[in-house]
Coordinates of C-alpha atoms and ligand atoms in Angstrom, one line a residue:
M1 CA 44.6 18.4 232.7
K2 CA 48.3 19.0 233.0
N3 CA 50.1 19.4 236.5
I4 CA 51.7 23.0 236.3
E5 CA 50.5 25.3 233.3
M6 CA 51.4 29.1 232.8
D7 CA 49.6 31.3 231.0
I8 CA 51.7 34.6 229.8
T9 CA 48.9 36.4 228.1
G10 CA 49.0 39.5 230.6
V11 CA 52.6 40.1 230.1
L12 CA 52.5 40.4 226.1
S13 CA 52.4 43.7 224.4
K14 CA 49.6 42.6 222.3
T15 CA 47.4 42.5 225.7
I16 CA 48.7 45.7 227.5
G17 CA 50.6 47.5 225.0
E18 CA 54.0 49.0 225.5
Q19 CA 54.2 47.9 228.8
G20 CA 54.2 44.3 227.9
I21 CA 56.9 42.2 226.1
D22 CA 57.0 42.3 222.4
E23 CA 57.0 38.2 221.2
K24 CA 59.9 38.8 218.9
D25 CA 62.0 39.9 222.0
L26 CA 60.5 37.3 224.2
Y27 CA 61.5 34.4 221.5
E28 CA 64.9 36.1 220.9
T29 CA 65.6 35.9 224.7
A30 CA 64.3 32.6 224.9
M31 CA 66.7 31.3 222.1
R32 CA 69.6 32.8 223.8
L33 CA 69.0 30.0 226.4
D34 CA 69.1 27.3 223.8
G35 CA 73.0 26.8 224.0
F36 CA 72.9 27.2 227.8
K37 CA 70.3 24.5 228.3
K38 CA 72.4 22.2 226.2
D39 CA 75.7 22.9 227.9
V40 CA 74.0 22.3 231.6
Y41 CA 72.2 19.0 230.4
R42 CA 75.5 17.8 229.2
S43 CA 77.2 18.9 232.3
P44 CA 74.5 19.3 235.0
Y45 CA 75.0 21.5 237.9
P46 CA 75.0 19.7 241.1
F47 CA 71.4 20.5 242.1
M48 CA 70.4 18.7 238.7
D49 CA 72.1 15.6 239.3
F50 CA 69.4 13.1 240.1
A51 CA 71.5 10.1 240.7
V52 CA 73.2 12.2 243.6
L53 CA 69.8 13.3 244.9
K54 CA 68.3 9.9 244.8
S55 CA 71.2 8.1 246.3
H56 CA 70.4 9.7 249.7
I57 CA 67.0 8.4 250.2
P58 CA 67.6 5.0 251.5
E59 CA 69.7 6.3 254.3
I60 CA 67.0 9.2 255.0
K61 CA 64.6 6.4 255.2
D62 CA 66.8 4.3 257.4
I63 CA 67.4 7.0 259.8
T64 CA 63.3 8.0 259.8
E65 CA 62.8 4.4 260.5
S66 CA 65.3 4.0 263.5
L67 CA 63.8 6.9 265.2
K68 CA 60.3 5.4 265.6
R69 CA 61.3 3.7 268.5
F70 CA 61.4 7.0 270.2
E71 CA 57.9 7.8 269.5
I72 CA 58.9 11.5 268.7
K73 CA 56.3 13.9 269.7
N74 CA 58.2 17.3 268.9
L75 CA 60.5 18.0 265.8
V76 CA 62.8 21.0 266.3
I77 CA 64.6 22.0 263.0
L78 CA 67.5 24.5 263.6
G79 CA 68.6 26.2 260.2
I80 CA 68.5 29.5 258.4
G81 CA 67.8 31.0 254.9
G82 CA 68.2 28.0 252.5
S83 CA 68.7 25.6 255.2
S84 CA 65.0 25.9 256.3
L85 CA 63.0 27.5 253.8
G86 CA 62.6 24.6 251.7
T87 CA 61.3 22.8 254.3
E88 CA 58.8 25.3 255.9
T89 CA 57.4 25.6 252.1
I90 CA 56.9 21.5 251.9
F91 CA 55.2 21.5 255.2
H92 CA 53.2 24.6 254.5
A93 CA 51.7 23.0 251.6
L94 CA 51.5 19.4 252.3
L95 CA 50.7 19.3 256.2
H96 CA 47.3 20.8 258.0
P97 CA 47.7 24.5 258.1
F98 CA 47.0 23.9 262.0
H99 CA 49.0 20.8 262.0
N100 CA 50.5 21.4 265.7
L101 CA 47.2 21.9 267.1
E102 CA 45.5 18.8 265.2
S103 CA 48.7 16.8 265.9
I104 CA 48.1 16.8 269.7
H105 CA 44.6 15.1 269.3
Q106 CA 44.8 12.8 266.4
D107 CA 47.9 12.9 264.2
K108 CA 50.7 10.3 265.2
R109 CA 53.3 12.8 263.3
P110 CA 55.1 14.9 265.8
R111 CA 54.7 18.8 266.4
Y112 CA 57.0 20.7 264.5
F113 CA 59.1 23.8 265.5
I114 CA 61.4 25.3 262.6
L115 CA 63.6 27.6 264.3
D116 CA 64.9 30.3 261.5
N117 CA 65.7 32.9 263.5
I118 CA 67.2 33.7 266.8
D119 CA 65.2 36.2 268.7
P120 CA 65.4 34.8 272.1
N121 CA 61.6 35.5 272.5
K122 CA 60.9 32.6 270.4
I123 CA 63.7 30.6 271.1
N124 CA 62.8 30.8 275.0
K125 CA 58.7 29.5 274.1
V126 CA 60.2 26.6 272.2
A127 CA 62.4 25.6 274.6
E128 CA 59.9 25.7 277.2
I129 CA 57.8 23.4 275.4
I130 CA 60.6 21.1 274.7
E131 CA 61.7 21.0 278.4
R132 CA 58.5 19.4 279.1
D133 CA 59.0 17.0 276.9
R134 CA 63.0 16.0 276.4
K135 CA 62.9 12.5 275.8
K136 CA 60.6 12.7 273.1
T137 CA 62.1 15.6 271.3
L138 CA 64.1 15.0 267.8
L139 CA 66.6 17.9 267.1
V140 CA 67.5 18.4 263.2
V141 CA 70.7 20.7 262.6
I142 CA 71.0 22.2 259.3
S143 CA 73.9 23.9 258.1
K144 CA 75.9 23.4 254.7
S145 CA 78.8 25.5 255.9
G146 CA 78.6 24.4 259.6
E147 CA 79.9 27.7 260.7
T148 CA 76.5 29.8 260.6
P149 CA 76.3 31.7 264.2
E150 CA 72.8 31.6 264.1
T151 CA 72.2 27.7 263.8
M152 CA 75.4 27.1 266.1
S153 CA 74.3 29.1 268.8
Q154 CA 70.9 27.4 268.8
F155 CA 72.4 24.2 268.5
M156 CA 74.4 24.8 271.9
L157 CA 71.3 25.9 273.4
F158 CA 69.0 22.9 272.4
K159 CA 72.0 20.3 272.9
D160 CA 72.2 21.6 276.5
I161 CA 68.5 21.0 277.1
L162 CA 68.6 17.3 275.7
K163 CA 71.7 16.3 276.9
S164 CA 70.6 15.1 280.5
T165 CA 68.2 12.5 278.6
K166 CA 69.1 9.0 277.7
N167 CA 70.2 8.2 274.1
Y168 CA 70.0 12.1 273.5
R169 CA 72.5 11.7 270.8
Q170 CA 70.5 9.4 268.5
R171 CA 67.9 12.3 268.7
I172 CA 70.1 14.7 267.2
I173 CA 70.5 14.3 263.5
V174 CA 72.9 16.7 262.0
I175 CA 73.0 17.8 257.9
T176 CA 75.9 19.4 257.0
D177 CA 78.6 19.3 254.2
S178 CA 80.2 15.9 254.2
K179 CA 83.9 17.0 254.9
K180 CA 84.1 20.6 255.9
G181 CA 83.0 22.7 258.8
M182 CA 82.4 23.0 262.6
L183 CA 79.6 20.9 262.4
R184 CA 81.0 17.9 260.6
E185 CA 83.7 18.0 263.3
I186 CA 81.1 17.9 265.7
V187 CA 79.6 15.1 264.4
K188 CA 82.7 13.1 264.4
K189 CA 83.8 13.7 268.1
E190 CA 80.3 13.2 269.2
G191 CA 79.0 10.5 266.8
Y192 CA 75.2 12.0 266.0
P193 CA 73.7 10.3 263.0
S194 CA 74.2 12.6 260.0
L195 CA 73.4 13.1 256.4
P196 CA 75.5 15.2 253.7
V197 CA 74.3 18.3 252.0
P198 CA 75.8 17.1 248.4
E199 CA 79.0 18.8 247.1
G200 CA 78.4 21.9 245.2
I201 CA 74.5 22.6 246.2
G202 CA 74.4 25.7 248.2
G203 CA 71.5 26.4 250.5
R204 CA 68.7 27.9 248.2
F205 CA 69.2 24.9 245.9
S206 CA 69.0 22.1 248.4
V207 CA 65.4 21.6 249.0
L208 CA 65.7 18.2 247.2
T209 CA 68.8 16.9 249.1
P210 CA 68.5 15.9 252.7
V211 CA 67.9 19.4 253.5
G212 CA 64.5 19.3 252.8
L213 CA 63.9 15.8 252.3
F214 CA 64.8 14.2 256.1
P215 CA 62.6 16.7 257.8
S216 CA 59.8 15.8 255.2
S217 CA 60.2 12.0 255.6
I218 CA 59.9 12.4 259.5
M219 CA 56.3 13.9 258.8
G220 CA 55.6 11.1 256.7
I221 CA 55.6 13.1 253.4
D222 CA 56.5 10.9 250.2
I223 CA 59.8 12.2 249.4
E224 CA 60.3 9.9 246.4
D225 CA 57.5 11.2 244.7
M226 CA 58.7 14.7 245.3
V227 CA 62.0 14.1 243.5
K228 CA 60.2 12.2 240.8
G229 CA 58.3 15.3 240.2
A230 CA 61.3 17.2 240.3
E231 CA 62.9 14.7 237.8
D232 CA 60.3 14.5 235.5
M233 CA 60.2 18.5 235.2
S234 CA 63.9 18.3 234.4
S235 CA 63.3 15.9 231.5
Y236 CA 60.4 18.0 230.4
I237 CA 63.0 21.2 230.4
K238 CA 65.3 19.2 228.4
K239 CA 63.4 18.2 225.4
T240 CA 60.8 20.8 225.2
P241 CA 61.6 23.6 222.5
H242 CA 61.8 27.1 223.6
K243 CA 58.7 28.4 222.8
K244 CA 56.7 25.6 224.8
N245 CA 59.2 25.5 227.5
M246 CA 57.8 27.0 230.8
A247 CA 61.6 27.3 232.2
V248 CA 62.9 29.0 229.3
I249 CA 60.2 31.3 228.6
L250 CA 59.6 32.1 232.4
A251 CA 63.4 33.1 232.7
A252 CA 63.1 35.0 229.6
I253 CA 60.1 36.8 230.9
L254 CA 61.2 37.8 234.1
Y255 CA 64.8 38.7 232.7
L256 CA 63.1 41.1 230.2
M257 CA 60.6 42.5 232.7
D258 CA 63.7 44.0 234.7
R259 CA 65.3 45.2 231.2
Y260 CA 62.0 46.8 230.6
G261 CA 62.1 48.6 234.1
K262 CA 59.8 46.2 236.1
K263 CA 62.1 45.6 238.6
M264 CA 60.0 44.4 241.2
H265 CA 58.6 40.7 240.9
V266 CA 55.5 40.0 242.8
M267 CA 54.8 36.3 243.8
M268 CA 51.1 36.1 244.6
P269 CA 49.7 32.7 245.0
Y270 CA 45.8 32.6 245.3
C271 CA 46.2 29.5 247.8
D272 CA 47.4 29.8 251.1
R273 CA 49.2 26.1 251.4
L274 CA 51.6 27.8 248.3
S275 CA 52.3 31.2 250.5
A276 CA 55.7 29.9 252.0
F277 CA 56.7 28.9 248.3
S278 CA 57.0 32.9 247.8
D279 CA 59.4 32.9 250.7
W280 CA 61.3 30.4 249.3
F281 CA 61.1 31.9 245.6
R282 CA 62.1 35.3 247.6
Q283 CA 65.5 34.0 248.8
L284 CA 66.3 31.9 245.4
E285 CA 65.7 35.2 243.3
A286 CA 67.1 37.5 245.6
E287 CA 70.6 35.8 246.6
S288 CA 71.0 34.4 243.4
L289 CA 70.5 37.4 240.8
G290 CA 71.3 40.3 243.3
K291 CA 74.7 41.1 242.2
A292 CA 77.2 43.6 240.6
G293 CA 74.6 46.1 241.2
S294 CA 71.6 44.5 239.3
G295 CA 68.9 41.8 239.9
P296 CA 65.4 42.3 240.5
T297 CA 63.5 42.6 243.7
P298 CA 61.2 39.7 244.5
I299 CA 58.2 40.7 246.5
K300 CA 55.9 38.3 248.6
S301 CA 52.1 39.0 248.3
I302 CA 49.0 36.7 248.9
G303 CA 45.8 36.6 247.3
V304 CA 43.1 37.3 248.3
T305 CA 44.5 38.9 251.4
D306 CA 46.7 41.3 249.7
Q307 CA 43.9 42.8 247.3
H308 CA 42.9 44.6 250.5
S309 CA 46.5 45.9 251.3
Q310 CA 49.0 45.9 248.2
L311 CA 46.8 45.8 245.3
Q312 CA 46.1 49.6 244.8
L313 CA 50.0 50.0 244.6
Y314 CA 50.0 47.5 242.0
I315 CA 47.2 48.9 239.8
D316 CA 47.9 52.5 240.1
G317 CA 51.3 53.0 241.4
P318 CA 54.7 53.0 239.6
K319 CA 55.0 51.0 236.6
D320 CA 58.0 49.0 238.0
K321 CA 56.1 45.8 238.7
C322 CA 55.1 42.3 237.1
I323 CA 53.1 40.0 239.0
I324 CA 53.4 36.0 239.1
F325 CA 50.2 34.4 240.2
L326 CA 50.5 31.0 241.4
Y327 CA 46.9 29.8 241.2
H328 CA 45.4 26.5 243.0
G329 CA 41.4 26.1 242.8
G330 CA 41.7 23.7 245.9
E331 CA 38.7 22.5 248.0
K332 CA 35.4 23.5 248.1
R333 CA 33.2 24.9 250.9
Q334 CA 29.4 25.9 250.0
I335 CA 28.3 29.3 251.4
P336 CA 25.1 28.6 253.1
D337 CA 21.7 31.0 252.4
S338 CA 22.1 32.1 256.2
I339 CA 21.4 35.7 256.0
S340 CA 18.6 35.4 253.2
Y341 CA 16.9 38.6 254.4
I342 CA 19.4 40.6 252.8
N343 CA 18.7 40.5 249.0
D344 CA 22.3 41.8 248.1
L345 CA 23.8 38.7 249.4
E346 CA 22.0 36.7 246.9
Y347 CA 24.9 36.7 244.7
L348 CA 26.9 34.8 247.2
A349 CA 24.3 32.4 248.8
G350 CA 24.7 28.7 248.0
K351 CA 27.9 29.3 246.0
D352 CA 31.1 28.0 246.6
M353 CA 33.8 29.4 248.4
G354 CA 36.2 28.5 245.8
E355 CA 33.9 29.9 243.2
L356 CA 34.4 33.1 244.9
F357 CA 38.1 32.7 245.4
Y358 CA 38.3 32.0 241.4
A359 CA 36.3 35.2 240.9
E360 CA 38.3 37.3 243.0
F361 CA 41.4 36.1 241.2
L362 CA 39.8 36.8 237.8
G363 CA 38.8 40.1 238.8
T364 CA 42.4 41.1 240.2
R365 CA 43.8 39.9 237.1
R366 CA 41.6 41.8 234.6
S367 CA 42.0 44.9 236.7
L368 CA 46.0 44.6 236.4
I369 CA 45.5 44.0 232.7
E370 CA 43.2 47.1 232.4
A371 CA 45.9 49.1 234.4
K372 CA 48.8 47.8 231.9
T373 CA 50.6 46.0 235.0
P374 CA 52.1 42.9 233.4
N375 CA 51.5 39.8 234.9
L376 CA 51.4 35.9 234.4
T377 CA 49.8 32.9 235.9
I378 CA 51.3 29.4 237.1
N379 CA 48.2 27.3 237.5
V380 CA 49.0 24.4 239.9
N381 CA 46.2 22.0 239.3
E382 CA 47.2 19.6 242.3
I383 CA 49.3 20.3 245.2
N384 CA 50.9 17.2 246.2
E385 CA 54.4 15.9 246.8
Y386 CA 55.2 15.3 243.0
S387 CA 53.8 18.8 241.6
L388 CA 55.7 20.5 244.5
G389 CA 59.0 18.8 243.5
A390 CA 58.4 19.8 239.9
L391 CA 57.5 23.1 241.0
F392 CA 61.0 23.7 243.1
F393 CA 62.8 22.4 240.2
L394 CA 61.1 24.7 237.8
Y395 CA 62.3 27.7 239.7
E396 CA 65.9 26.3 240.3
M397 CA 66.2 25.8 236.5
V398 CA 64.4 29.6 235.9
I399 CA 67.0 30.9 238.5
A400 CA 70.0 29.3 236.8
M401 CA 69.0 30.4 233.3
M402 CA 68.4 34.0 234.5
G403 CA 71.9 33.6 235.9
H404 CA 73.0 33.2 232.5
L405 CA 71.2 35.9 231.1
Y406 CA 72.5 38.5 233.9
N407 CA 75.8 36.9 233.1
I408 CA 76.5 36.3 236.7
N409 CA 77.3 33.5 239.3
A410 CA 73.9 32.6 240.8
F411 CA 75.2 30.2 243.4
D412 CA 77.5 32.5 245.6
Q413 CA 76.3 34.9 247.8
P414 CA 79.3 37.2 249.1
G415 CA 77.2 39.7 250.6
V416 CA 75.5 37.3 252.9
E417 CA 79.2 35.7 253.7
L418 CA 80.2 39.5 254.5
G419 CA 77.6 40.0 257.1
K420 CA 78.3 36.6 258.6
I421 CA 81.8 37.6 259.0
Y422 CA 81.0 40.9 260.7
T423 CA 78.9 39.2 263.2
K424 CA 81.4 36.6 264.3
A425 CA 83.7 39.8 264.7
V426 CA 81.6 41.4 267.0
M427 CA 81.1 38.4 269.0
G428 CA 85.0 38.2 269.6
K429 CA 85.9 35.4 267.1
K430 CA 89.7 35.3 267.1
G431 CA 91.3 36.3 263.8
L432 CA 88.6 38.7 263.0
E433 CA 90.0 41.6 265.3
K434 CA 90.2 44.3 262.2
Q435 CA 86.5 43.7 261.4
K436 CA 85.8 44.0 265.0
K437 CA 87.4 47.6 264.8
T438 CA 85.6 48.4 261.9
I439 CA 82.2 48.2 263.6
E440 CA 83.9 49.7 266.6
K441 CA 84.6 52.5 264.8
D442 CA 81.3 52.8 263.3
L443 CA 79.6 52.9 266.5
T444 CA 82.0 55.8 267.7
K445 CA 81.2 57.9 264.9
K446 CA 78.6 60.7 265.1
R447 CA 75.1 59.0 264.4
Y448 CA 72.1 60.6 262.9
Q449 CA 69.4 59.6 265.5
I450 CA 66.1 61.0 266.3
G451 CA 63.5 59.6 268.6
F452 CA 60.4 60.2 270.9
Ligands
LIG1 O1 71.5 29.6 250.2 C1 72.3 29.9 250.9 O2 73.2 29.7 250.6 C2 72.1 30.7 252.4 O3 70.7 31.4 252.6 C3 72.5 29.7 253.5 O4 71.3 28.6 253.2 C4 72.4 30.5 254.8 O5 72.9 31.4 254.6 C5 72.7 29.2 255.9 O6 73.9 28.8 255.7 P1 74.2 27.6 256.1 O7 73.3 26.5 255.7 O8 75.5 27.1 255.6 O9 74.3 27.5 257.5

């Protein structure tokens, strides 16, 4: 059995009629990626440069090893967007779903807290936990730019909590650009151990750099296997002809879906462990392709949960969606015949919960096909470091290819940067007085508000 397989039957016009993609159209679009593929393998984007990605592994391992003497109990990760979503995805997929509860009793690995927001309510609660155990807390501060206000403010706060403890500087690891930014300046001045975000790799493409690999290494995740999975996926994409190439076909489908008016891309994992993968994908697709007035809207949905929340809309609502299932069969658990006096429950008794899960997935997919809602399935046959690395890389390449089809730069995020500038202006950063005035003017204008 292959590790990752894609079934595109449900997006083709021969299955769902005029709502689907014509094969000729699909293969012509896929062909358009041929030249692009050759170019990028001749001159790889930094996120594809495995020599660089692998070069950081020894240092990641050395730092991980050196931290063992502190018997870390709390891992606090500060970062936002691409600086935290990859780690969240990895932990979600590979650790116990209730890791923090379990770790107290039997797991030697630390509890973890990923602070990807600055809502003071959550910050206060994590701070209270850390304050009880400052000496055994490891802080990992991640920001490519080293300037993001959310991350910098969190850093200021948590550094203050740790600073009264012995050797606290060795328990703050900074991951940032190797040359630029305030964080780099702070590393130089205060002497924290640090790891680089390699040149040319933006947040959402950085999961296989120290950004995602260092926190994973702290949790005992096999980072070499993860990078190997990505590297093998890269070789597969390079050598596989377009009709059989998952990256090329997926990029062509998602692009065409948008062109066919299916602008909502719903990623629906039938697998809790991959639910955070949809968050990661959501950012990757939205921030990379939402430019110059176009771009699909990625939506997160979870099977089976959202069958009872969203499915009605996907089946019977506007024909503006395509559904990407991620399916993983997973573990087994028998449903005991514990309510045998109800005859109508016979069809469940003695069966496996996984069988029911699969039946629900098949039922949903069938009903989407009958409703002529385009859908495709990515089967992830095993979830481990290797397949997760492969899946990350597959989607990074898909988005890079889609950027080519849309003819936009998939690697910048001018909209996000603008928001960051205005935030700093409101907070009184020097040099941004003009932007501050603009916001102040907004606030003095008549506002259309209603309320209770
Ligand atoms: O993908 C991106 O580039 C962004 O989502 C960033 O990751 C996010 O804005 C955080 O930026 P930084 O890592 O510079 O703190």
